[in-house]
CSV table of C-alpha atoms and ligand atoms in Angstrom, one decimal:
chain,number,residue,atom,x,y,z
A,30,MET,CA,118.2,65.4,132.0
A,31,LYS,CA,116.7,68.8,131.3
A,32,ASN,CA,114.0,70.3,129.1
A,33,LEU,CA,112.3,67.0,128.2
A,34,PRO,CA,108.5,66.8,127.9
A,35,ARG,CA,107.1,65.8,131.2
A,36,LYS,CA,105.4,62.8,129.6
A,37,ILE,CA,106.5,59.2,130.3
A,38,LEU,CA,105.4,56.0,128.6
A,39,CYS,CA,106.1,52.5,129.8
A,40,VAL,CA,105.7,49.7,127.3
A,41,GLY,CA,105.2,46.0,128.1
A,42,GLU,CA,102.9,43.4,129.6
A,43,CYS,CA,100.8,43.8,132.8
A,44,MET,CA,99.3,40.5,134.1
A,45,VAL,CA,97.1,39.3,136.9
A,46,GLU,CA,99.4,38.7,139.8
A,47,MET,CA,98.7,36.0,142.4
A,48,ALA,CA,100.9,36.9,145.4
A,49,PRO,CA,101.1,34.4,148.3
A,50,ARG,CA,99.8,35.4,151.8
A,51,GLU,CA,101.1,34.1,155.0
A,52,ASP,CA,97.9,32.1,155.6
A,53,GLY,CA,98.3,30.2,152.3
A,54,ALA,CA,95.7,32.2,150.4
A,55,TYR,CA,96.7,34.5,147.5
A,56,THR,CA,96.1,38.1,146.9
A,57,ARG,CA,95.1,39.0,143.3
A,58,GLY,CA,96.7,42.1,141.9
A,59,PHE,CA,97.9,43.4,138.6
A,60,ALA,CA,101.6,43.6,137.8
A,61,GLY,CA,104.4,43.2,135.3
A,62,ASP,CA,107.9,44.7,135.3
A,63,THR,CA,107.4,47.9,133.1
A,64,PHE,CA,103.9,48.4,134.6
A,65,ASN,CA,105.4,48.2,138.1
A,66,SER,CA,107.8,51.0,137.2
A,67,ALA,CA,104.9,53.0,135.8
A,68,TRP,CA,103.0,52.5,139.0
A,69,TYR,CA,105.9,53.7,141.2
A,70,LEU,CA,106.7,56.5,138.8
A,71,ALA,CA,103.1,57.9,139.0
A,72,ARG,CA,103.6,58.1,142.8
A,73,GLN,CA,107.2,59.5,142.7
A,74,LEU,CA,106.9,62.2,140.1
A,75,PRO,CA,105.4,65.7,140.7
A,76,ASP,CA,101.8,66.3,139.5
A,77,ASP,CA,102.8,68.1,136.3
A,78,PHE,CA,104.2,64.8,134.9
A,79,THR,CA,102.0,62.2,133.1
A,80,VAL,CA,102.8,58.5,133.1
A,81,ASP,CA,101.1,56.3,130.6
A,82,TYR,CA,101.2,52.5,129.9
A,83,PHE,CA,101.2,50.9,126.4
A,84,THR,CA,100.2,47.3,126.0
A,85,GLY,CA,97.5,45.1,124.6
A,86,ALA,CA,94.4,44.1,126.7
A,87,GLY,CA,91.2,42.1,125.9
A,88,THR,CA,87.7,43.4,126.1
A,89,ASP,CA,86.6,41.0,128.9
A,90,THR,CA,85.9,41.9,132.6
A,91,VAL,CA,89.4,41.2,133.9
A,92,SER,CA,90.9,43.4,131.2
A,93,ASP,CA,88.4,46.2,132.1
A,94,GLU,CA,89.4,45.8,135.8
A,95,MET,CA,93.1,46.0,134.9
A,96,LEU,CA,92.7,49.3,133.1
A,97,ALA,CA,90.5,50.6,135.9
A,98,PHE,CA,93.3,49.7,138.3
A,99,MET,CA,95.9,51.5,136.2
A,100,ASN,CA,93.7,54.6,136.0
A,101,GLU,CA,93.1,54.6,139.7
A,102,ALA,CA,96.9,54.5,140.2
A,103,GLY,CA,97.3,57.6,138.0
A,104,VAL,CA,98.7,55.6,135.0
A,105,GLY,CA,97.1,56.7,131.7
A,106,THR,CA,95.6,53.9,129.5
A,107,ALA,CA,94.4,56.0,126.5
A,108,SER,CA,96.7,54.3,124.0
A,109,ILE,CA,96.3,50.7,125.1
A,110,ARG,CA,95.1,48.4,122.3
A,111,ARG,CA,91.9,46.4,123.0
A,112,ILE,CA,91.9,43.0,121.3
A,113,GLU,CA,88.6,41.2,121.4
A,114,GLU,CA,89.6,37.6,121.2
A,115,ARG,CA,92.4,37.9,123.8
A,116,THR,CA,92.7,38.5,127.5
A,117,VAL,CA,95.4,39.3,130.1
A,118,GLY,CA,98.1,36.9,131.2
A,119,LEU,CA,98.6,35.7,134.8
A,120,TYR,CA,101.6,34.9,137.0
A,121,MET,CA,102.0,33.5,140.4
A,122,ILE,CA,104.8,34.3,142.9
A,123,ALA,CA,106.5,31.6,144.9
A,124,LEU,CA,108.7,32.7,147.9
A,125,LYS,CA,111.7,30.9,149.4
A,126,ASN,CA,113.5,32.9,152.2
A,127,GLY,CA,112.3,36.2,150.6
A,128,GLU,CA,113.7,35.4,147.1
A,129,ARG,CA,110.9,35.1,144.5
A,130,SER,CA,110.3,32.8,141.5
A,131,PHE,CA,107.5,33.1,139.0
A,132,SER,CA,105.1,30.7,137.2
A,133,TYR,CA,103.5,32.2,134.1
A,134,TRP,CA,100.2,31.7,132.1
A,135,ARG,CA,100.6,34.3,129.4
A,136,GLY,CA,100.5,32.3,126.1
A,137,GLN,CA,97.3,33.9,124.8
A,138,SER,CA,97.7,37.4,126.3
A,139,ALA,CA,96.7,40.4,124.3
A,140,ALA,CA,100.1,42.0,125.2
A,141,LYS,CA,101.8,39.7,122.8
A,142,LEU,CA,100.3,41.8,120.0
A,143,LEU,CA,101.3,45.2,121.4
A,144,ALA,CA,103.6,45.9,118.5
A,145,GLU,CA,101.2,44.5,115.8
A,146,ASP,CA,100.1,48.0,114.6
A,147,PRO,CA,103.1,50.1,113.8
A,148,GLU,CA,101.0,53.3,113.5
A,149,ALA,CA,99.4,52.8,116.9
A,150,LEU,CA,102.8,52.2,118.4
A,151,ALA,CA,104.3,55.3,116.8
A,152,GLN,CA,101.3,57.4,118.0
A,153,ALA,CA,101.8,56.1,121.6
A,154,LEU,CA,105.5,56.9,121.5
A,155,ALA,CA,105.1,60.4,120.0
A,156,GLY,CA,106.0,63.4,122.1
A,157,ARG,CA,107.2,61.6,125.2
A,158,GLY,CA,110.1,62.8,127.3
A,159,LEU,CA,111.1,59.2,128.3
A,160,VAL,CA,110.0,55.8,127.2
A,161,LEU,CA,110.8,52.7,129.3
A,162,PHE,CA,110.7,49.1,127.9
A,163,SER,CA,112.4,45.9,129.0
A,164,GLY,CA,113.7,42.5,127.9
A,165,ILE,CA,110.3,41.1,128.9
A,166,THR,CA,108.6,43.5,126.5
A,167,MET,CA,110.9,42.2,123.8
A,168,ALA,CA,110.4,38.5,124.8
A,169,VAL,CA,106.6,38.5,124.7
A,170,VAL,CA,106.2,39.8,121.1
A,171,ASN,CA,107.1,37.8,118.0
A,172,GLU,CA,110.2,38.3,115.8
A,173,GLU,CA,108.5,40.5,113.3
A,174,HIS,CA,107.0,42.7,116.0
A,175,ARG,CA,110.3,42.9,117.8
A,176,ALA,CA,111.8,44.6,114.7
A,177,THR,CA,108.8,47.0,114.5
A,178,LEU,CA,109.3,47.9,118.1
A,179,LEU,CA,113.0,48.6,117.7
A,180,LYS,CA,112.4,50.7,114.6
A,181,LYS,CA,109.7,52.8,116.3
A,182,LEU,CA,111.8,53.3,119.4
A,183,ALA,CA,114.8,54.3,117.3
A,184,GLU,CA,112.5,56.9,115.5
A,185,ALA,CA,111.3,58.2,118.8
A,186,ARG,CA,114.8,58.5,120.0
A,187,ALA,CA,115.9,60.4,116.9
A,188,ALA,CA,113.0,62.8,117.6
A,189,GLY,CA,114.4,63.5,121.1
A,190,THR,CA,112.8,61.0,123.4
A,191,VAL,CA,115.1,59.4,126.0
A,192,ILE,CA,114.8,55.6,125.7
A,193,ALA,CA,115.4,53.6,128.9
A,194,PHE,CA,115.7,49.8,128.9
A,195,ASP,CA,115.9,47.1,131.6
A,196,PRO,CA,117.2,43.8,130.2
A,197,ASN,CA,115.2,41.9,132.7
A,198,MET,CA,116.1,38.5,131.3
A,199,ARG,CA,113.5,35.7,131.9
A,200,ALA,CA,115.1,32.8,130.1
A,201,ARG,CA,111.8,30.8,130.0
A,202,LEU,CA,110.2,33.5,127.8
A,203,TRP,CA,112.9,33.1,125.0
A,204,PRO,CA,113.4,30.4,122.4
A,205,SER,CA,117.1,30.2,123.2
A,206,ARG,CA,119.8,32.0,125.3
A,207,GLU,CA,121.5,33.1,122.0
A,208,VAL,CA,118.3,34.8,120.7
A,209,MET,CA,117.8,36.4,124.2
A,210,ALA,CA,121.4,37.8,124.3
A,211,GLU,CA,121.3,39.0,120.7
A,212,THR,CA,118.0,40.8,121.2
A,213,ILE,CA,119.0,42.4,124.5
A,214,MET,CA,122.0,44.0,122.7
A,215,GLN,CA,119.8,45.1,119.8
A,216,ALA,CA,117.4,46.7,122.3
A,217,ALA,CA,120.4,48.4,124.1
A,218,ALA,CA,121.6,49.8,120.8
A,219,VAL,CA,118.4,51.9,120.5
A,220,SER,CA,118.6,53.0,124.2
A,221,ASP,CA,120.1,56.0,126.1
A,222,ILE,CA,119.8,54.4,129.6
A,223,VAL,CA,120.3,50.7,130.3
A,224,LEU,CA,119.5,49.3,133.7
A,225,PRO,CA,120.9,45.7,134.0
A,226,SER,CA,121.2,43.5,137.1
A,227,PHE,CA,124.7,42.0,137.4
A,228,ASP,CA,123.5,38.5,138.5
A,229,GLU,CA,121.6,38.2,135.1
A,230,ASP,CA,124.0,40.0,132.8
A,231,GLY,CA,127.1,38.4,134.3
A,232,ALA,CA,125.6,34.9,133.8
A,233,VAL,CA,124.3,35.5,130.2
A,234,PHE,CA,127.1,37.5,128.8
A,235,GLY,CA,130.0,36.2,130.9
A,236,ASP,CA,130.9,39.7,132.2
A,237,GLU,CA,133.5,39.3,134.9
A,238,ASN,CA,132.4,42.2,136.9
A,239,PRO,CA,129.9,45.1,136.7
A,240,GLN,CA,132.6,47.3,135.0
A,241,ALA,CA,132.6,44.8,132.1
A,242,THR,CA,128.8,45.0,131.9
A,243,ILE,CA,129.1,48.8,131.7
A,244,ALA,CA,131.8,48.6,129.0
A,245,ARG,CA,129.8,46.2,126.9
A,246,TYR,CA,126.7,48.5,126.9
A,247,ARG,CA,128.8,51.7,126.4
A,248,ALA,CA,130.4,50.1,123.4
A,249,ALA,CA,126.9,49.6,122.0
A,250,GLY,CA,126.3,53.4,122.2
A,251,VAL,CA,124.4,53.6,125.5
A,252,LYS,CA,124.9,56.9,127.3
A,253,THR,CA,124.1,55.9,130.8
A,254,VAL,CA,124.5,52.4,132.3
A,255,ILE,CA,123.4,51.4,135.8
A,256,VAL,CA,124.3,48.0,137.0
A,257,LYS,CA,122.2,46.8,140.0
A,258,SER,CA,123.4,44.0,142.3
A,259,GLY,CA,120.9,43.3,145.0
A,260,PRO,CA,122.3,44.7,148.3
A,261,ASP,CA,125.8,45.2,146.8
A,262,THR,CA,127.4,48.3,145.3
A,263,ILE,CA,125.7,49.8,142.2
A,264,PHE,CA,128.1,50.6,139.5
A,265,ALA,CA,127.1,53.3,137.0
A,266,GLU,CA,128.6,55.3,134.2
A,267,ASP,CA,127.2,58.3,132.4
A,268,GLU,CA,128.6,60.0,129.3
A,269,ASP,CA,128.8,63.4,131.0
A,270,GLU,CA,129.1,62.5,134.7
A,271,GLY,CA,131.6,59.6,134.3
A,272,PRO,CA,131.7,56.6,136.7
A,273,VAL,CA,129.6,56.8,139.8
A,274,THR,CA,129.0,54.1,142.5
A,275,PHE,CA,126.5,53.8,145.3
A,276,LYS,CA,126.3,51.3,148.1
A,277,PRO,CA,122.7,50.5,149.2
A,278,THR,CA,122.1,50.0,152.9
A,279,PRO,CA,121.5,46.2,153.1
A,280,SER,CA,117.9,45.5,154.3
A,281,ASP,CA,117.3,43.4,157.4
A,282,ASN,CA,113.7,42.8,156.4
A,283,VAL,CA,113.6,41.0,153.0
A,284,VAL,CA,110.1,39.6,152.6
A,285,ASP,CA,109.7,39.5,148.8
A,286,THR,CA,112.2,40.8,146.3
A,287,THR,CA,109.6,41.0,143.5
A,288,ALA,CA,109.9,44.3,141.7
A,289,ALA,CA,113.1,45.4,143.5
A,290,GLY,CA,114.6,46.3,140.1
A,291,ASP,CA,111.4,47.9,138.8
A,292,SER,CA,110.9,50.2,141.8
A,293,PHE,CA,114.6,51.0,141.7
A,294,ASN,CA,114.2,52.0,138.1
A,295,ALA,CA,111.2,54.2,139.0
A,296,GLY,CA,113.0,56.0,141.8
A,297,LEU,CA,116.0,56.6,139.6
A,298,ILE,CA,114.1,57.8,136.6
A,299,SER,CA,111.9,60.1,138.7
A,300,ALA,CA,115.1,61.7,140.1
A,301,LEU,CA,116.8,62.0,136.7
A,302,MET,CA,113.6,63.5,135.1
A,303,THR,CA,113.5,66.2,137.8
A,304,GLY,CA,117.1,67.2,137.2
A,305,ALA,CA,119.0,65.3,139.9
A,306,PRO,CA,122.6,64.1,139.4
A,307,LEU,CA,123.2,60.4,138.9
A,308,VAL,CA,124.4,59.7,142.4
A,309,GLU,CA,121.3,61.2,143.9
A,310,ALA,CA,119.1,59.2,141.5
A,311,LEU,CA,120.9,56.0,142.6
A,312,ALA,CA,120.2,56.8,146.2
A,313,LYS,CA,116.5,57.5,145.5
A,314,GLY,CA,116.1,54.2,143.5
A,315,SER,CA,117.8,52.3,146.3
A,316,ALA,CA,115.7,53.8,149.1
A,317,LEU,CA,112.5,53.0,147.2
A,318,SER,CA,113.4,49.4,146.4
A,319,ALA,CA,114.6,48.7,149.9
A,320,ARG,CA,111.1,49.6,151.1
A,321,VAL,CA,109.4,47.5,148.4
A,322,ILE,CA,111.2,44.3,149.3
A,323,GLY,CA,109.9,44.6,152.8
A,324,ALA,CA,106.4,43.5,151.8
A,325,ARG,CA,104.7,40.9,149.6
A,326,GLY,CA,103.8,41.5,145.9
A,327,ALA,CA,105.2,43.8,143.2
A,328,LEU,CA,103.2,46.9,144.2
A,329,VAL,CA,103.7,48.0,147.7
A,330,ASP,CA,102.1,51.1,149.2
A,331,VAL,CA,105.4,52.7,150.4
B,9,ATP,N1,118.8,42.9,150.3
B,9,ATP,C1,118.7,44.2,149.9
B,9,ATP,N2,118.9,45.2,150.7
B,9,ATP,C2,118.8,46.5,150.3
B,9,ATP,N3,118.5,46.8,149.1
B,9,ATP,C3,118.3,45.9,148.2
B,9,ATP,C4,118.4,44.5,148.5
B,9,ATP,N4,118.1,43.8,147.4
B,9,ATP,C5,117.8,44.7,146.4
B,9,ATP,N5,118.0,45.9,146.9
B,9,ATP,C6,117.8,47.2,146.1
B,9,ATP,O1,117.1,46.9,145.0
B,9,ATP,C7,117.9,47.2,143.8
B,9,ATP,C8,117.5,46.3,142.7
B,9,ATP,O2,117.8,45.0,143.2
B,9,ATP,P1,118.2,43.7,142.2
B,9,ATP,O3,119.6,43.9,141.8
B,9,ATP,O4,117.9,42.5,143.0
B,9,ATP,O5,117.2,44.0,141.0
B,9,ATP,P2,116.6,43.1,139.9
B,9,ATP,O6,117.4,41.8,139.8
B,9,ATP,O7,116.6,43.9,138.7
B,9,ATP,O8,115.2,42.8,140.5
B,9,ATP,P3,113.9,42.2,139.8
B,9,ATP,O9,114.2,41.9,138.4
B,9,ATP,O10,113.5,41.1,140.6
B,9,ATP,O11,112.8,43.3,139.9
B,9,ATP,C9,119.3,47.2,144.3
B,9,ATP,O12,120.1,48.0,143.5
B,9,ATP,C10,119.2,47.7,145.7
B,9,ATP,O13,119.1,49.1,145.7
B,10,KDG,O1,108.3,38.3,135.2
B,10,KDG,C1,107.5,39.0,134.6
B,10,KDG,O2,107.3,38.8,133.4
B,10,KDG,C2,106.8,40.0,135.3
B,10,KDG,O3,106.6,41.1,134.7
B,10,KDG,C3,106.4,39.7,136.7
B,10,KDG,C4,107.0,40.6,137.8
B,10,KDG,O4,106.0,41.6,138.2
B,10,KDG,C5,108.3,41.2,137.5
B,10,KDG,O5,109.1,40.2,136.9
B,10,KDG,C6,108.9,41.8,138.7
B,10,KDG,O6,110.2,42.4,138.3
């Protein structure tokens, strides 16, 4: 990808994260899929890039702390909406042999209103080289705001912004599997790059193999599809570069898989934004995520 503005925006929900420690206590952090990618992107990209986050936050102390945390990490917060009567959501990680599961407390979070003001959204999206959003971004907003979000993303795309989408399906956040699947395909239809995981997409859409996942998204007009599969081979296809595969080196130190996909996305996008071919971008994403799963929590100082 060449000649794009060196300005990235990630859109979604960042929450308080409670990550279990070995001694049974919890470490408080701030995390959420698209924010995790923003955090890693800010570290991976050269200094002449900017990375911003768009969401809703409250005006209480924990919301202030979240924004301060973002700024310290080099993620810009200028366009974040502050909503007085709301606050930030919370999630807790549970670990079983390194594989993570989450419990959520996010019903009243300000992020649910991130697409309430179409003008604010359009302004945040304007002039970006790349915008990343996810299935979780789509899940946390209501039906009307989902349509606003898709419309504004389509307008940004028409104006030259590359739109990247990770389906990141969290069934519990959706009213039904049908609505989830339908919305994921609508989101893919406004996107240039789609970054699914085969375990989720295979189960929800009945894809027989990663090639079927690629074919489904390519038929929806997506230029670049990258199908992640834990330690297994990544299958990708790009309109210009054709099919590409990459086999990650399986890790012998899987401590917590939280944000494996988010950090992979950041490594991949940072490589593509600096002009690398797809195969190199797959290698960079894999190398970063392999380090991230070796420690607890979403954000790992790697
Ligand atoms: N056991 C592993 N060993 C080495 N690399 C791994 C392993 N698990 C994951 N990865 C790396 O992380 C990438 C993303 O993993 P995965 O397919 O599990 O993502 P995901 O399901 O989107 O993750 P999440 O949604 O939990 O962030 C893989 O493509 C691979 O490069
Ligand atoms: O599950 C969510 O909604 C989150 O954003 C929490 C985690 O940080 C994320 O799923 C990791 O990929």
